[in-house]
Amino acid sequence: MTVDAEILQTLVKMPEPLKKELLHYAKYLIENYSETVSDVKPPQKKRRSGILKGTFVLPLPDDFDEPLEDMKEYME
């Protein structure tokens, strides 16, 4: 279902006072935001390779799989 069809379907269900409020809000949006909103999506940023270089140290230490000292009381 398109957005237009869904809006119309919802509008039919509304009482008259809410329809008037919706009309005022729609006009407000058109006046204040119609120039700033466009259908063009901003270009996506390109991913850069190598930005995490040096973050991970390999090979892992021998005690990597050992329980942490801070967790000893929970492990008992």
XYZ file of N, CA, C and O in Angstrom:
304
model
N 0.852 -1.169 0.000
C 0.000 0.000 0.000
C 0.901 1.237 0.000
O 1.850 1.332 0.754
N 0.577 2.176 -0.847
C 1.374 3.392 -0.922
C 1.038 4.314 0.247
O 0.007 4.168 0.906
N 1.897 5.251 0.471
C 1.693 6.210 1.559
C 0.438 7.035 1.303
O -0.357 7.285 2.218
N 0.226 7.455 0.062
C -0.958 8.247 -0.270
C -2.242 7.483 0.041
O -3.185 8.035 0.625
N -2.278 6.215 -0.332
C -3.470 5.407 -0.091
C -3.697 5.214 1.407
O -4.832 5.263 1.888
N -2.623 5.016 2.142
C -2.748 4.826 3.590
C -3.223 6.107 4.273
O -4.038 6.073 5.195
N -2.729 7.246 3.813
C -3.183 8.529 4.369
C -4.676 8.720 4.110
O -5.428 9.103 5.015
N -5.103 8.453 2.881
C -6.520 8.615 2.552
C -7.393 7.651 3.346
O -8.473 8.025 3.816
N -6.930 6.434 3.520
C -7.682 5.449 4.278
C -7.826 5.886 5.741
O -8.886 5.737 6.344
N -6.784 6.448 6.305
C -6.823 6.929 7.685
C -7.699 8.173 7.785
O -8.455 8.337 8.745
N -7.620 9.033 6.801
C -8.400 10.274 6.788
C -9.902 10.006 6.790
O -10.673 10.717 7.444
N -10.334 8.989 6.097
C -11.765 8.646 6.023
C -12.302 8.290 7.409
O -13.449 8.588 7.736
N -11.470 7.703 8.246
C -11.890 7.254 9.570
C -11.935 8.379 10.610
O -12.503 8.214 11.677
N -11.334 9.521 10.297
C -11.207 10.596 11.279
C -12.480 11.420 11.409
O -13.179 11.651 10.425
N -12.754 11.909 12.622
C -13.875 12.850 12.784
C -13.510 14.213 12.176
O -12.329 14.529 11.988
N -14.493 14.993 11.876
C -14.305 16.277 11.183
C -13.329 17.229 11.891
O -12.469 17.822 11.226
N -13.397 17.400 13.225
C -12.448 18.313 13.879
C -10.985 17.877 13.701
O -10.103 18.715 13.516
N -10.747 16.575 13.725
C -9.370 16.102 13.509
C -8.921 16.319 12.078
O -7.750 16.602 11.818
N -9.838 16.209 11.146
C -9.497 16.465 9.743
C -9.056 17.910 9.553
O -8.099 18.188 8.834
N -9.756 18.848 10.235
C -9.369 20.254 10.147
C -7.984 20.485 10.738
O -7.165 21.211 10.177
N -7.715 19.856 11.880
C -6.389 19.978 12.494
C -5.308 19.413 11.583
O -4.233 19.986 11.437
N -5.604 18.289 10.963
C -4.657 17.670 10.044
C -4.388 18.563 8.845
O -3.251 18.692 8.389
N -5.435 19.207 8.344
C -5.283 20.127 7.224
C -4.379 21.301 7.602
O -3.484 21.667 6.844
N -4.585 21.861 8.774
C -3.739 22.977 9.232
C -2.287 22.525 9.360
O -1.367 23.242 8.962
N -2.086 21.328 9.901
C -0.721 20.820 10.074
C -0.064 20.542 8.719
O 1.103 20.850 8.519
N -0.834 19.989 7.781
C -0.289 19.714 6.448
C 0.138 21.015 5.764
O 1.204 21.084 5.145
N -0.684 22.063 5.880
C -0.325 23.352 5.300
C 0.922 23.930 5.968
O 1.792 24.506 5.306
N 1.014 23.765 7.277
C 2.197 24.228 8.014
C 3.446 23.516 7.501
O 4.476 24.141 7.254
N 3.363 22.202 7.339
C 4.512 21.446 6.853
C 4.921 21.879 5.456
O 6.118 22.019 5.167
N 3.956 22.108 4.598
C 4.252 22.533 3.226
C 4.949 23.886 3.225
O 5.931 24.095 2.506
N 4.452 24.817 4.033
C 5.041 26.159 4.067
C 6.458 26.151 4.629
O 7.328 26.871 4.158
N 6.703 25.349 5.653
C 7.979 25.434 6.356
C 9.031 24.415 5.928
O 10.214 24.660 6.119
N 8.612 23.298 5.361
C 9.588 22.251 5.095
C 9.620 21.755 3.664
O 10.418 20.897 3.333
N 8.786 22.263 2.794
C 8.742 21.733 1.432
C 10.044 21.978 0.676
O 10.419 21.189 -0.176
N 10.752 23.044 0.970
C 11.999 23.338 0.271
C 13.161 22.504 0.810
O 14.090 22.188 0.085
N 13.110 22.156 2.098
C 14.233 21.425 2.685
C 14.127 19.925 2.488
O 15.134 19.236 2.521
N 12.942 19.398 2.278
C 12.750 17.964 2.103
C 12.776 17.646 0.617
O 12.081 18.260 -0.171
N 13.600 16.678 0.255
C 13.646 16.271 -1.143
C 13.664 14.754 -1.226
O 13.943 14.064 -0.262
N 13.368 14.249 -2.395
C 13.352 12.811 -2.609
C 14.751 12.261 -2.872
O 14.933 11.051 -2.952
N 15.719 13.142 -3.033
C 17.074 12.699 -3.323
C 17.749 12.277 -2.023
O 17.797 13.031 -1.057
N 18.254 11.055 -2.023
C 18.951 10.560 -0.836
C 20.372 11.105 -0.831
O 21.007 11.208 -1.892
N 20.885 11.465 0.341
C 22.265 11.940 0.394
C 23.212 10.799 0.030
O 22.922 9.628 0.302
N 24.317 11.120 -0.598
C 25.248 10.054 -0.980
C 25.797 9.349 0.260
O 26.067 9.977 1.278
N 25.921 8.039 0.148
C 26.448 7.269 1.264
C 27.953 7.460 1.344
O 28.629 7.570 0.317
N 28.446 7.478 2.568
C 29.885 7.600 2.748
C 30.549 6.296 2.336
O 30.046 5.212 2.639
N 31.640 6.409 1.647
C 32.358 5.221 1.227
C 33.134 4.650 2.403
O 33.656 5.393 3.228
N 33.178 3.350 2.458
C 33.936 2.695 3.510
C 35.419 2.807 3.208
O 35.853 2.695 2.071
N 36.170 3.032 4.255
C 37.620 3.126 4.094
C 38.254 1.868 4.651
O 37.956 1.449 5.762
N 39.132 1.301 3.910
C 39.811 0.107 4.398
C 40.996 0.514 5.264
O 41.624 1.549 5.059
N 41.247 -0.298 6.270
C 42.424 -0.091 7.106
C 42.238 0.851 8.272
O 43.216 1.175 8.949
N 41.019 1.298 8.582
C 40.871 2.250 9.680
C 41.011 1.584 11.042
O 41.238 2.261 12.029
N 40.876 0.255 11.105
C 41.040 -0.455 12.374
C 42.419 -1.104 12.489
O 42.656 -1.891 13.404
N 43.312 -0.763 11.600
C 44.642 -1.356 11.607
C 45.341 -1.064 12.939
O 45.351 0.066 13.415
N 45.862 -2.111 13.552
C 46.557 -1.971 14.825
C 45.650 -2.093 16.037
O 46.114 -2.076 17.167
N 44.348 -2.210 15.826
C 43.408 -2.313 16.937
C 43.463 -3.693 17.578
O 43.389 -3.830 18.788
N 43.594 -4.713 16.767
C 43.612 -6.081 17.261
C 45.036 -6.608 17.223
O 45.727 -6.481 16.228
N 45.431 -7.217 18.316
C 46.791 -7.731 18.413
C 46.746 -9.244 18.242
O 46.070 -9.945 18.982
N 47.439 -9.744 17.268
C 47.538 -11.176 17.036
C 48.995 -11.573 17.096
O 49.852 -10.803 16.715
N 49.377 -12.691 17.548
C 48.548 -13.772 18.052
C 48.025 -13.442 19.445
O 48.582 -12.611 20.155
N 46.939 -14.117 19.820
C 46.330 -13.901 21.128
C 47.221 -14.473 22.220
O 47.933 -15.445 22.011
N 47.167 -13.883 23.409
C 47.978 -14.397 24.515
C 47.534 -15.820 24.894
O 46.408 -16.237 24.639
N 48.441 -16.567 25.527
C 48.158 -17.953 25.907
C 47.005 -18.057 26.896
O 46.271 -19.041 26.902
N 46.810 -17.054 27.751
C 45.760 -17.120 28.768
C 44.449 -16.460 28.305
O 43.613 -16.099 29.121
N 44.256 -16.348 27.017
C 43.082 -15.666 26.474
C 41.771 -16.312 26.927
O 40.814 -15.626 27.236
N 41.720 -17.638 26.967
C 40.494 -18.352 27.322
C 40.328 -18.568 28.824
O 39.325 -19.122 29.259
N 41.274 -18.157 29.626
C 41.188 -18.341 31.077
C 40.169 -17.379 31.664
O 39.972 -16.276 31.151
N 39.498 -17.764 32.770
C 38.542 -16.851 33.415
C 39.242 -15.595 33.943
O 40.385 -15.646 34.374
N 38.529 -14.499 33.916
C 39.079 -13.231 34.404
C 39.077 -13.212 35.924
O 38.220 -13.792 36.571
N 40.047 -12.507 36.490
C 40.130 -12.376 37.958
C 38.886 -11.713 38.501
O 38.396 -12.073 39.576
N 38.350 -10.752 37.824
C 37.166 -10.022 38.293
C 35.920 -10.910 38.363
O 34.985 -10.617 39.109
N 35.901 -11.994 37.614
C 34.724 -12.857 37.552
C 34.845 -14.089 38.437
O 33.952 -14.931 38.437
N 35.927 -14.216 39.204
C 36.172 -15.428 40.005
C 35.040 -15.710 40.980
O 34.585 -16.834 41.096
N 34.539 -14.690 41.672
C 33.492 -14.925 42.664
C 32.183 -15.391 42.011
O 31.410 -16.104 42.622
N 31.936 -14.994 40.776
C 30.735 -15.439 40.083
C 30.871 -16.859 39.539
O 29.893 -17.546 39.342
N 32.098 -17.269 39.285
C 32.351 -18.589 38.717
C 32.293 -19.685 39.770
O 32.166 -20.856 39.438
N 32.411 -19.329 41.035
C 32.457 -20.341 42.109
C 31.089 -20.828 42.491
O 30.086 -20.302 42.290
